[in-house]
PDB file of C-alpha atoms and ligand atoms in Angstrom:
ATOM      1  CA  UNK A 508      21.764   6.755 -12.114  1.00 74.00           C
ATOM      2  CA  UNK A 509      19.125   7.750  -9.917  1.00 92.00           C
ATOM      3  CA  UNK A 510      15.522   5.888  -9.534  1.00 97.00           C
ATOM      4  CA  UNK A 511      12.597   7.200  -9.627  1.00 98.00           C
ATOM      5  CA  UNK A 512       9.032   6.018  -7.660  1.00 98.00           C
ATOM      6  CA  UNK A 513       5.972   6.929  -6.824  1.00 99.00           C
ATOM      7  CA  UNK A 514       4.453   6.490  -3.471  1.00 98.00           C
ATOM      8  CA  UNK A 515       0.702   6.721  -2.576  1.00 99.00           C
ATOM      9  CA  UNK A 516      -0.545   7.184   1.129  1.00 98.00           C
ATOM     10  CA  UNK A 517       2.601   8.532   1.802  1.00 98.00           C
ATOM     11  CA  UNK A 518       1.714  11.496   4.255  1.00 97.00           C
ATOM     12  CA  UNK A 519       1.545   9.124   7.595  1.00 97.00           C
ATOM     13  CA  UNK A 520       2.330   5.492   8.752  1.00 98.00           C
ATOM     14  CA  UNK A 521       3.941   2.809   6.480  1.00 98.00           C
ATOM     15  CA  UNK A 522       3.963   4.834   2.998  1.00 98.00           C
ATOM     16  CA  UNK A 523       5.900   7.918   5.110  1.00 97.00           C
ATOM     17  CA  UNK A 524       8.606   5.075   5.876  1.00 97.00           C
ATOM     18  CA  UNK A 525       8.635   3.897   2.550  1.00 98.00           C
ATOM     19  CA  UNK A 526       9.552   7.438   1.015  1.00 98.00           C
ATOM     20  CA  UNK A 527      12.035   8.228   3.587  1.00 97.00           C
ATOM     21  CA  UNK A 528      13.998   4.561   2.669  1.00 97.00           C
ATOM     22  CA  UNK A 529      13.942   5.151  -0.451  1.00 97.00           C
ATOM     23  CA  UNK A 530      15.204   8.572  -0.152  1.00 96.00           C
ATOM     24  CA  UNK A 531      17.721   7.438   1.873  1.00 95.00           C
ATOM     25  CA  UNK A 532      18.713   4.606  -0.759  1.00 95.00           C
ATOM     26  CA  UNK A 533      19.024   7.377  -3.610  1.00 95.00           C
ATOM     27  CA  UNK A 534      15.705   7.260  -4.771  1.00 97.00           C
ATOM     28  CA  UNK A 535      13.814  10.313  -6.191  1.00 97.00           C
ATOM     29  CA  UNK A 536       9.977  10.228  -4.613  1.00 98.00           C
ATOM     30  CA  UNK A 537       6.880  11.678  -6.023  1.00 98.00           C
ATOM     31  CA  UNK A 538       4.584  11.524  -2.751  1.00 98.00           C
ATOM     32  CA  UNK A 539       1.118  11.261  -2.843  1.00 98.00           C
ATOM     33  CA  UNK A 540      -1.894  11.713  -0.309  1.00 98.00           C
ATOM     34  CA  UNK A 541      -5.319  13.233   0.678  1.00 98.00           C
ATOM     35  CA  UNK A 542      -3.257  14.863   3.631  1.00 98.00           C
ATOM     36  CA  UNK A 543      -1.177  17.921   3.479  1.00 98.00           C
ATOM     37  CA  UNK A 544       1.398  16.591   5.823  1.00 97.00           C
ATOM     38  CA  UNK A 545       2.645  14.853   2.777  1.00 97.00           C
ATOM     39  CA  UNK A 546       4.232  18.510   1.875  1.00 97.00           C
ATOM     40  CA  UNK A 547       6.298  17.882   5.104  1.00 95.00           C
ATOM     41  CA  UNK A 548       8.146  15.390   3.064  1.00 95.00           C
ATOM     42  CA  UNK A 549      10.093  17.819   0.602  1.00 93.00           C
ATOM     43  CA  UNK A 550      13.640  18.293   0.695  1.00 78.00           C
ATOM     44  CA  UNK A 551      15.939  19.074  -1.075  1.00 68.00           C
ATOM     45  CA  UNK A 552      13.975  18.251  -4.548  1.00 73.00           C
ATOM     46  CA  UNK A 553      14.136  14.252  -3.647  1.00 90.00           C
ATOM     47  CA  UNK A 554      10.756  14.349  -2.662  1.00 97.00           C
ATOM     48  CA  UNK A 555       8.101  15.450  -4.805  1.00 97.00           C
ATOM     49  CA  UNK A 556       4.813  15.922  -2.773  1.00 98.00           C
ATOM     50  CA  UNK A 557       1.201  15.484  -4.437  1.00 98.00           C
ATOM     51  CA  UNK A 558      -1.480  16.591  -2.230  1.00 98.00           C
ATOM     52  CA  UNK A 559      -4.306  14.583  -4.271  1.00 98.00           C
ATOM     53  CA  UNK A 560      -6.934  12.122  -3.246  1.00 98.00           C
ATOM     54  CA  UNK A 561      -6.403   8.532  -5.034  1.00 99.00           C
ATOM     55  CA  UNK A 562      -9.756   7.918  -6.276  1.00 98.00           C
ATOM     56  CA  UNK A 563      -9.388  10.816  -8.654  1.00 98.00           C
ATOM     57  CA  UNK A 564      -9.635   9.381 -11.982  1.00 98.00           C
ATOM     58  CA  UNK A 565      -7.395  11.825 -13.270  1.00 98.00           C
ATOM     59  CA  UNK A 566      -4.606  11.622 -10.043  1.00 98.00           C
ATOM     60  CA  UNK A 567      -2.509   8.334 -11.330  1.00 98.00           C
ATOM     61  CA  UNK A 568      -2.291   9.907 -14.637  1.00 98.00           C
ATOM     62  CA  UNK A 569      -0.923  12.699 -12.837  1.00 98.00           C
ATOM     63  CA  UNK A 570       1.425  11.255 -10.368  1.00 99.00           C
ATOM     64  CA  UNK A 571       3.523   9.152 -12.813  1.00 98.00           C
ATOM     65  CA  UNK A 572       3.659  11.998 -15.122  1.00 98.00           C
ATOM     66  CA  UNK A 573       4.319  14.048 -12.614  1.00 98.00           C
ATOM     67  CA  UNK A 574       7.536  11.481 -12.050  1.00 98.00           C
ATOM     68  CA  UNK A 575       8.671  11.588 -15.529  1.00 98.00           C
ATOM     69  CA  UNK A 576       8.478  14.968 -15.761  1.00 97.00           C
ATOM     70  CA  UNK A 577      10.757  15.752 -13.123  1.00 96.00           C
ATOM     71  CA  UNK A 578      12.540  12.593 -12.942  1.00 97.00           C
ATOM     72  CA  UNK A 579      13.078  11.245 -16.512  1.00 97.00           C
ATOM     73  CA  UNK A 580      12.095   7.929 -15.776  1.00 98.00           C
ATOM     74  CA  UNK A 581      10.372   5.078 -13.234  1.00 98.00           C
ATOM     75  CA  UNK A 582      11.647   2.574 -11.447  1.00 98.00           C
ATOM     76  CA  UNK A 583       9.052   1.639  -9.295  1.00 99.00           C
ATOM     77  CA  UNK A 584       5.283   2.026  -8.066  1.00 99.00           C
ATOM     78  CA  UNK A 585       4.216   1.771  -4.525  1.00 99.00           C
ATOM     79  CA  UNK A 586       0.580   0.916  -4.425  1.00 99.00           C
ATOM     80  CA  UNK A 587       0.102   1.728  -0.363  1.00 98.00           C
ATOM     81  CA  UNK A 588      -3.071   4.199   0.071  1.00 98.00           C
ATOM     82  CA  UNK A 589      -6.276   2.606   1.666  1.00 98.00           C
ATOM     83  CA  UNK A 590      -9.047   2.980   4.279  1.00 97.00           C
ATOM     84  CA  UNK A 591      -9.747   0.688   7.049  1.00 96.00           C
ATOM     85  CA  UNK A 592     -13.434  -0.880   7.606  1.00 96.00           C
ATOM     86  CA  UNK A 593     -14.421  -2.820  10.765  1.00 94.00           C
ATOM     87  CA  UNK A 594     -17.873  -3.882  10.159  1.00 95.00           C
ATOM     88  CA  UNK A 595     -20.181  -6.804  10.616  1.00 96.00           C
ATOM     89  CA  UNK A 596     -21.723  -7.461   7.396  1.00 97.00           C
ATOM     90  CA  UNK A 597     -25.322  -6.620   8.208  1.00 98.00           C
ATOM     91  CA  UNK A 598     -24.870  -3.290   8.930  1.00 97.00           C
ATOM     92  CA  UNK A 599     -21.996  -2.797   6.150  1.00 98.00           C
ATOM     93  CA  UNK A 600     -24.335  -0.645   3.470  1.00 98.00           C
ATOM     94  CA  UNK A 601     -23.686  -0.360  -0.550  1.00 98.00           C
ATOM     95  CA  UNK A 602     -21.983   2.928   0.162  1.00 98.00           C
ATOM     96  CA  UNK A 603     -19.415   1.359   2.854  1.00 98.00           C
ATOM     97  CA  UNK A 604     -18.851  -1.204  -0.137  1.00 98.00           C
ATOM     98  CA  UNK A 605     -18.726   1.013  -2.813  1.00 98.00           C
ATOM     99  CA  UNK A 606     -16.711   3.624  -0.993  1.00 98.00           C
ATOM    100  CA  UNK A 607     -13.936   0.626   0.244  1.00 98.00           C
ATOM    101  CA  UNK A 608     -12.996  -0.595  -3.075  1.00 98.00           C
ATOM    102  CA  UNK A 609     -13.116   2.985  -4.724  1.00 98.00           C
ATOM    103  CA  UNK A 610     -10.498   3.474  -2.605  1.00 98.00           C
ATOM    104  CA  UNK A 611      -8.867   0.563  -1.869  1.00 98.00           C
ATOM    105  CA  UNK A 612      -8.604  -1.511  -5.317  1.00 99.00           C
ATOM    106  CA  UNK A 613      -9.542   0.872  -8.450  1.00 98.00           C
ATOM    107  CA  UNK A 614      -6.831   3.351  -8.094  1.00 99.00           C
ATOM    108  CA  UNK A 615      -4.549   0.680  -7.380  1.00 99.00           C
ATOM    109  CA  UNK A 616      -5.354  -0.497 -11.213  1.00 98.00           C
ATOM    110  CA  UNK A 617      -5.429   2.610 -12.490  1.00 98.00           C
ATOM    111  CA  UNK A 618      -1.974   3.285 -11.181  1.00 99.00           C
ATOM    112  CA  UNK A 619      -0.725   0.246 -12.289  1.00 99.00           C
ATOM    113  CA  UNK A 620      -1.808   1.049 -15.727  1.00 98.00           C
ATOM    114  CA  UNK A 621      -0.801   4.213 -15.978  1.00 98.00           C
ATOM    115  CA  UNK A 622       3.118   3.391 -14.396  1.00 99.00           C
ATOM    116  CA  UNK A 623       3.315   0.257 -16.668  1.00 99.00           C
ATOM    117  CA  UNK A 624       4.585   0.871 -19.633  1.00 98.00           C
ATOM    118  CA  UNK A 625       7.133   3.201 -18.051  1.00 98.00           C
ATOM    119  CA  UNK A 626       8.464   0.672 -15.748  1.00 98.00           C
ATOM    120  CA  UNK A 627       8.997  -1.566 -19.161  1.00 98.00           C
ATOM    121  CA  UNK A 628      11.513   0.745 -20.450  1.00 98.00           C
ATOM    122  CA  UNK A 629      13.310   0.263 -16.913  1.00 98.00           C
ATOM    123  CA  UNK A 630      12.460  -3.330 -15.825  1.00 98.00           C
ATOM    124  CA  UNK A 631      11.176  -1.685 -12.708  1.00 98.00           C
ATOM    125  CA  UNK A 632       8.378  -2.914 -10.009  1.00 98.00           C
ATOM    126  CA  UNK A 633       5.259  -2.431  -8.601  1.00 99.00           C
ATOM    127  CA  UNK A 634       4.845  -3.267  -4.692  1.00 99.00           C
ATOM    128  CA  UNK A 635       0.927  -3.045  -3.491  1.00 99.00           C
ATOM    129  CA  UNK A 636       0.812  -3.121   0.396  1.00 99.00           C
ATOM    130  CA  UNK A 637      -1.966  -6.004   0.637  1.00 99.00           C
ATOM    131  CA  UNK A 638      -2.918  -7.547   4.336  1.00 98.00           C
ATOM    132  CA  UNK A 639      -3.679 -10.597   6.108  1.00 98.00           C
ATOM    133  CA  UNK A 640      -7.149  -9.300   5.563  1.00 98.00           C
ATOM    134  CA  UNK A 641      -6.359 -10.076   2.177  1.00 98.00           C
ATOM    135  CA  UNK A 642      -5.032 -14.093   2.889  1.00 98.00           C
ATOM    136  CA  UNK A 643      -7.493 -15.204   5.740  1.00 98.00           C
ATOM    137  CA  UNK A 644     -10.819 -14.442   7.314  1.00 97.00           C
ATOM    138  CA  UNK A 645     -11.414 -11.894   9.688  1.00 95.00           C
ATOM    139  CA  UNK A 646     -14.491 -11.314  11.934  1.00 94.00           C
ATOM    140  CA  UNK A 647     -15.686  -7.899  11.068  1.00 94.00           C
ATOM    141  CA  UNK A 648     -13.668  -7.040   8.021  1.00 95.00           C
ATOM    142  CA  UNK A 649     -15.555  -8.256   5.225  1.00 96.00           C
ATOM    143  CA  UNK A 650     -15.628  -5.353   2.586  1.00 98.00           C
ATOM    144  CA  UNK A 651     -11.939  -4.383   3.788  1.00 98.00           C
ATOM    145  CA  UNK A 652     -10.681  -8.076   3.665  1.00 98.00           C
ATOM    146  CA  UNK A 653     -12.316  -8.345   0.125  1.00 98.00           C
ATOM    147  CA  UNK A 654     -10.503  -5.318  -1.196  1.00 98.00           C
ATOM    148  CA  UNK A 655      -7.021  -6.711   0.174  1.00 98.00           C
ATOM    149  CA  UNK A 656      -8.149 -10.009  -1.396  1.00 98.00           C
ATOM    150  CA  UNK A 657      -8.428  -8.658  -5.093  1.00 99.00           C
ATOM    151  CA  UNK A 658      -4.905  -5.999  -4.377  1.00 99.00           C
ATOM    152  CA  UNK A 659      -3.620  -9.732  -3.945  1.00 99.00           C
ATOM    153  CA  UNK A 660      -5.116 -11.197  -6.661  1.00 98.00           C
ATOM    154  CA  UNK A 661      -4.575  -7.875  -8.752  1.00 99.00           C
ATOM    155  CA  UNK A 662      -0.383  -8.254  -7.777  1.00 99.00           C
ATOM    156  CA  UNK A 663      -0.361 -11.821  -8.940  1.00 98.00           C
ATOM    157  CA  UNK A 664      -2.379 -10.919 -12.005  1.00 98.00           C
ATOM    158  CA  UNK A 665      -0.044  -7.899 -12.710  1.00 99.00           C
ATOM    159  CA  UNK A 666       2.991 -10.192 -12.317  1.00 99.00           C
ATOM    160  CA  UNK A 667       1.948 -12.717 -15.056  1.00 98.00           C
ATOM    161  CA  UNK A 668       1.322 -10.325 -17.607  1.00 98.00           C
ATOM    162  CA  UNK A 669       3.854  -8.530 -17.023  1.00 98.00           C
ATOM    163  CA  UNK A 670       6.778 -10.679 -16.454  1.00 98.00           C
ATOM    164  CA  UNK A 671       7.941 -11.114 -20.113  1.00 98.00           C
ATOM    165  CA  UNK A 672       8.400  -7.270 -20.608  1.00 98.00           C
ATOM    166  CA  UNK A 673      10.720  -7.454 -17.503  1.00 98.00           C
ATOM    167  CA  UNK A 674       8.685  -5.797 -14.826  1.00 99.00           C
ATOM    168  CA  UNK A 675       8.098  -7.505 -10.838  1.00 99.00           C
ATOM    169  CA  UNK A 676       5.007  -6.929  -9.067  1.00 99.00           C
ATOM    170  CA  UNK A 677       4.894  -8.202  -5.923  1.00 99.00           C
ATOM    171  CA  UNK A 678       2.851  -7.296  -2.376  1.00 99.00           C
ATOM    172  CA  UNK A 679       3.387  -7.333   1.411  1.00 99.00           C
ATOM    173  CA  UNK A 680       0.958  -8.448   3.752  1.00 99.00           C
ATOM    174  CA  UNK A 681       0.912  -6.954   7.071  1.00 98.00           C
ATOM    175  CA  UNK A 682      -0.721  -8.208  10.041  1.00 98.00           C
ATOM    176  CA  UNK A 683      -1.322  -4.833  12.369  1.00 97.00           C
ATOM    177  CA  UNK A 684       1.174  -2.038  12.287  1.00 97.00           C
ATOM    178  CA  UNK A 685       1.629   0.099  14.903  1.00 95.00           C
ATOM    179  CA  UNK A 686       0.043   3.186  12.674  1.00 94.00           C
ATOM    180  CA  UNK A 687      -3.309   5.008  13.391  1.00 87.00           C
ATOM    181  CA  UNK A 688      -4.782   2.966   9.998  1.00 88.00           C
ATOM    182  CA  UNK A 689      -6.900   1.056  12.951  1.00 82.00           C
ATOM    183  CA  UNK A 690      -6.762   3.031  15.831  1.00 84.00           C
ATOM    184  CA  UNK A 691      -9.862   5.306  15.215  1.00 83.00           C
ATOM    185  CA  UNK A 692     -12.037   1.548  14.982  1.00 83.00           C
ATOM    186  CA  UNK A 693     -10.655   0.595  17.848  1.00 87.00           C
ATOM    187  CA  UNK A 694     -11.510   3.426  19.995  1.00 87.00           C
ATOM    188  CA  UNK A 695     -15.171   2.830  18.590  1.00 85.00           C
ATOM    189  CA  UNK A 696     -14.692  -0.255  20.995  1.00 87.00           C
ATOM    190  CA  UNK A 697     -16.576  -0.587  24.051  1.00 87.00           C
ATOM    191  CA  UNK A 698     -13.214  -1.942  25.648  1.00 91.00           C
ATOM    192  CA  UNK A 699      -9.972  -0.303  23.411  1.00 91.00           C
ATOM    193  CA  UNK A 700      -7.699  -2.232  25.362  1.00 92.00           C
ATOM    194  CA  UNK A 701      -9.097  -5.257  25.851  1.00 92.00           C
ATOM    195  CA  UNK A 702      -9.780  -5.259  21.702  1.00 90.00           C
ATOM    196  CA  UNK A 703      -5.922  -4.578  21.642  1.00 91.00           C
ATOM    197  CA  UNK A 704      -5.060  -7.587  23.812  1.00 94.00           C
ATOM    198  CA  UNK A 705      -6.915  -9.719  21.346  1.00 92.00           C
ATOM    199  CA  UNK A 706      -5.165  -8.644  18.304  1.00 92.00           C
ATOM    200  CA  UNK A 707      -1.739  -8.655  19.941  1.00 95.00           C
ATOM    201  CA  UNK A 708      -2.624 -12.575  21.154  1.00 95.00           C
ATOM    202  CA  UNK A 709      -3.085 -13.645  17.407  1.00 95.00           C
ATOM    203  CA  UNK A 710      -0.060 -12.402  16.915  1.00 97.00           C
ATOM    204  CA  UNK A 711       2.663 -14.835  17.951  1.00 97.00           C
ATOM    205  CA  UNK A 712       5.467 -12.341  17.990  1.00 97.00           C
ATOM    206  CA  UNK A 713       2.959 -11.285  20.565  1.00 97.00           C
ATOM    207  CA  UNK A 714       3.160  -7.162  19.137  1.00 97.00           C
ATOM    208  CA  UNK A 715       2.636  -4.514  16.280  1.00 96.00           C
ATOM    209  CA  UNK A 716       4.797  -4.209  13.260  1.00 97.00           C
ATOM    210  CA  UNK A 717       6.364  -1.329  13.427  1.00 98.00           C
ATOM    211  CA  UNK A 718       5.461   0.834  10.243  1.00 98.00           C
ATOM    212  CA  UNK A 719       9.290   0.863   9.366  1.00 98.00           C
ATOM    213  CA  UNK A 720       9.580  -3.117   9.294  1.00 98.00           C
ATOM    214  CA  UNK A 721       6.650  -3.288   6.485  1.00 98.00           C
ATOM    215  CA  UNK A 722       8.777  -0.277   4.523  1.00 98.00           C
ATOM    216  CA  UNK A 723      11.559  -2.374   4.968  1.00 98.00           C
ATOM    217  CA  UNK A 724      10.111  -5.418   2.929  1.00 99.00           C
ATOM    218  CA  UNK A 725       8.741  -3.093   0.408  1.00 99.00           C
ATOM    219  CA  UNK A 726      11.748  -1.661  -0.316  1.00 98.00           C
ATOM    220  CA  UNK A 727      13.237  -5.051  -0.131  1.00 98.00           C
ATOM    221  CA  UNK A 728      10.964  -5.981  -3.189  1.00 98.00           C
ATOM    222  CA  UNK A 729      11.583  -3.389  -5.342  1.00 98.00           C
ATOM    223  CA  UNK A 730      15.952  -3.777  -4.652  1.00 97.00           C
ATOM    224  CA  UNK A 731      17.909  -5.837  -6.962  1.00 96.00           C
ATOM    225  CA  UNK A 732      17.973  -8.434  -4.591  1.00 97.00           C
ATOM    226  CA  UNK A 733      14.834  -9.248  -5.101  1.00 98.00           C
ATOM    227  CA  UNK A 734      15.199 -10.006  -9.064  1.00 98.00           C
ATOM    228  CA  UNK A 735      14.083 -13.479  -8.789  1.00 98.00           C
ATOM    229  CA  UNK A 736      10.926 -12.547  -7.025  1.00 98.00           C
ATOM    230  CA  UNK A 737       7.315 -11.858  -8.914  1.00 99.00           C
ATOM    231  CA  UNK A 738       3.976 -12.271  -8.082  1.00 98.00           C
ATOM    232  CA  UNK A 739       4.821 -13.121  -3.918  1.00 98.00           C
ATOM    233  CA  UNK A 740       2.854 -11.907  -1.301  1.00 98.00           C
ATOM    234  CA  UNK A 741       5.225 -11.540   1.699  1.00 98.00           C
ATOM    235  CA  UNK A 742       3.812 -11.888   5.060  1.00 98.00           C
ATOM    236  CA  UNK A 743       4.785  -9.175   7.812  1.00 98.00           C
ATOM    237  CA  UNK A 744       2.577  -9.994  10.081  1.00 98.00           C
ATOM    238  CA  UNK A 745       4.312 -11.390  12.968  1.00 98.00           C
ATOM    239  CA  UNK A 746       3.582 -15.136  12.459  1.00 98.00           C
ATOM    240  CA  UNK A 747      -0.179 -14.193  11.936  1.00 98.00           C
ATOM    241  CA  UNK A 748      -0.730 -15.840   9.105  1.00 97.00           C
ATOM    242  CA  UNK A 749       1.144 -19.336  10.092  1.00 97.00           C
ATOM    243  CA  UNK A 750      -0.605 -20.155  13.287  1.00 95.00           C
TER     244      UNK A 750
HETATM  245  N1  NAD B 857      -1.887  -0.476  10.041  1.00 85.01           N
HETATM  246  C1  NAD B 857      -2.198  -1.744   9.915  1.00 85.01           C
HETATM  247  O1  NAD B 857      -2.410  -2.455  10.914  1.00 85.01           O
HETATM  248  C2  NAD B 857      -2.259  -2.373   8.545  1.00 85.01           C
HETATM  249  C3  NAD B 857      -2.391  -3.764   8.467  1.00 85.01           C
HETATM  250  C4  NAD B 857      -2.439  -4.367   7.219  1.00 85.01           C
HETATM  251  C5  NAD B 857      -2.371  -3.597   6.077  1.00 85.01           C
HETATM  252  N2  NAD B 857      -2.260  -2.251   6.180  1.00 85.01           N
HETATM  253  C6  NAD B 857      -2.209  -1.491   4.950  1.00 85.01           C
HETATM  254  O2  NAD B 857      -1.079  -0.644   4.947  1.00 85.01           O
HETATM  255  C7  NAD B 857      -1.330   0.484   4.117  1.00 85.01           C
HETATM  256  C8  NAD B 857      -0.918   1.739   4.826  1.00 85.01           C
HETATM  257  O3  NAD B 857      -1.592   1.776   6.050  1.00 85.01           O
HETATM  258  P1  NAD B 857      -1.041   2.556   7.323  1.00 85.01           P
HETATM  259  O4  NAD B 857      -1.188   1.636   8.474  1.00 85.01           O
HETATM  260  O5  NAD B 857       0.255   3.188   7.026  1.00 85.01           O
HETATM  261  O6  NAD B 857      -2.222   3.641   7.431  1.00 85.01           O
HETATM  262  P2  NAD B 857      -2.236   5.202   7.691  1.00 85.01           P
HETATM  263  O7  NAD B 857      -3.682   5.506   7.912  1.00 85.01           O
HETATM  264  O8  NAD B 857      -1.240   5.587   8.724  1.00 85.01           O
HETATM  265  O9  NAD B 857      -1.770   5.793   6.283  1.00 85.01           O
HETATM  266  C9  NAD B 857      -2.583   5.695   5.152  1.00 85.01           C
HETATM  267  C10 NAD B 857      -2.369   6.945   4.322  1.00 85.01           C
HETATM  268  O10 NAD B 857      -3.179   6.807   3.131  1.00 85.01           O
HETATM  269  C11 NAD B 857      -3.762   8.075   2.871  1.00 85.01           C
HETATM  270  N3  NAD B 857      -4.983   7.916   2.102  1.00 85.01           N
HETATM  271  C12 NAD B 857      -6.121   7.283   2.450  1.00 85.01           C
HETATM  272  N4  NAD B 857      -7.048   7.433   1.500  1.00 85.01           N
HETATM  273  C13 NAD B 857      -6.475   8.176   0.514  1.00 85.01           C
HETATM  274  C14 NAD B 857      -6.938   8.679  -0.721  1.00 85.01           C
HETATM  275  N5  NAD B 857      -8.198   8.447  -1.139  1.00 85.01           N
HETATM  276  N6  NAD B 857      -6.085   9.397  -1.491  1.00 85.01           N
HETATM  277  C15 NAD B 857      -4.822   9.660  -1.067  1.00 85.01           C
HETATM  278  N7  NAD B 857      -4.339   9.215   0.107  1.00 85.01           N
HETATM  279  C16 NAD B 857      -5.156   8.485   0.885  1.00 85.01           C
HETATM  280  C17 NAD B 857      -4.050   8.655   4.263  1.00 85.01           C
HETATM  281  O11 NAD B 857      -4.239  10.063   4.212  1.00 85.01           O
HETATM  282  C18 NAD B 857      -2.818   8.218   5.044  1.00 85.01           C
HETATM  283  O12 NAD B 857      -1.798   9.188   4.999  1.00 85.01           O
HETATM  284  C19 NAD B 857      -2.805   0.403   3.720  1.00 85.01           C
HETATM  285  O13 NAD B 857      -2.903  -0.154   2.424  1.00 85.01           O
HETATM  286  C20 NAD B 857      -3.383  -0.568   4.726  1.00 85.01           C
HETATM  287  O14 NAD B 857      -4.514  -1.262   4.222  1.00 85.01           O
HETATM  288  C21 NAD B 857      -2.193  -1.611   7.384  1.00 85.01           C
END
């Protein structure tokens, strides 16, 4: 039997790890992103690309049925696309707010309700990729730490009411990865390296997660050996969070 799941941000970074573990653990992939480097993805009729921007109403519709049409079934959701934000709050406008969780937290629900009732009939999983910004305050991150606050509160949500009709929802929480997510706010910086010291210094392992670490934990989530596990939010963040 082979699994089917549906990947979003999956052109770059830790959603282009996550479809190439699950590949590589038998899974069958529809792909989605904004970017057309997702098409690189395709091989061998594994991977399904979906060039298609999230906040679409109509693109979660589209994606899961995109993964039942060619697939037959699915096994799990992978709730990873989102958009960075450093900004202090007075200058963050209604657009920069609007704009964040449009991107950030709708289409996470609306893919959630569109994959649910599929993953019933398979006692499948959804894994949202969350972040520290989501679990403690950051300086500077208010409209992005509030949208990883309500993917966490949306995961634990998820997981209650959907426990009793067998599906796991669960999230990671990363501390920084060592993708360009933050790299473009950081070279906004009037010192890029000394604005990199300070974020590796918080970090007791004292560096980045590698992107492949976080799709590591996903994929740990949504494996069998997870089946006792609903409604966590696992920290890979380096010790961040437990300082
Ligand atoms: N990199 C970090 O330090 C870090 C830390 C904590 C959490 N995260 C989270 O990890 C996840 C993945 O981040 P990453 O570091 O791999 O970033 P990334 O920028 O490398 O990848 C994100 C992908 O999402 C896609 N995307 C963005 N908006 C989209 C839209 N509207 N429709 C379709 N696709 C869209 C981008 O095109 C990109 O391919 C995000 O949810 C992010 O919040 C990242």
């Amino acid at each position: 039997m082979e699994l089917s799941a549906v990947v979003t941000g999956a052109a770059r970074g830790i959603g282009r790890e996550v479809v190439e573990q699950l590949s590589a653990a038998g899974y069958r992939v529809v792909a989605v992103d904004l970017s057309p480097e997702v098409n690189d993805l395709a091989k061998a009729g594994a991977v399904v690309p979906l060039v298609a921007d999230v906040t679409a109403p109509g693109t979660p519709a589209a994606a899961i049925g995109r993964a039942i049409d060619e697939f037959g079934r699915l096994d799990l959701l992978v709730n990873n696309a989102a958009r960075f934000l450093r900004r202090p709050v007075l200058e963050t406008t209604d657009d920069d707010f609007d704009a964040l969780f449009a991107t950030n937290v709708r289409p996470a629900f609306r893919f959630a309700r569109a994959a649910l009732p599929h993953l019933a009939e398979t006692r499948g999983s959804i894994v949202n990729t969350a972040s520290i910004s989501g679990l403690v305050g950051i300086a500077n991150q208010s409209v992005y730490a509030m949208t990883k606050g309500a993917v966490v509160q949306l995961t634990r949500q998820l997981a209650v009411e959907w426990a009793g009709r067998g599906v796991r929802v669960n999230a990671v929480a990363p501390g920084a990865v060592d993708t360009g997510f933050m790299d473009e706010a950081r070279a906004a910086d009037p010192d890029p390296a000394a604005s990199l010291a300070v974020t590796l210094a918080n970090h007791p392992i004292g560096r980045m997660s590698a992107p492949g670490e976080v799709a590591r934990a996903i994929v740990f989530l949504a494996a069998p050996e997870s089946a006792g596990i609903t409604g966590t939010i696992l920290s890979v963040d380096g010790g961040y969070v437990a300082r």
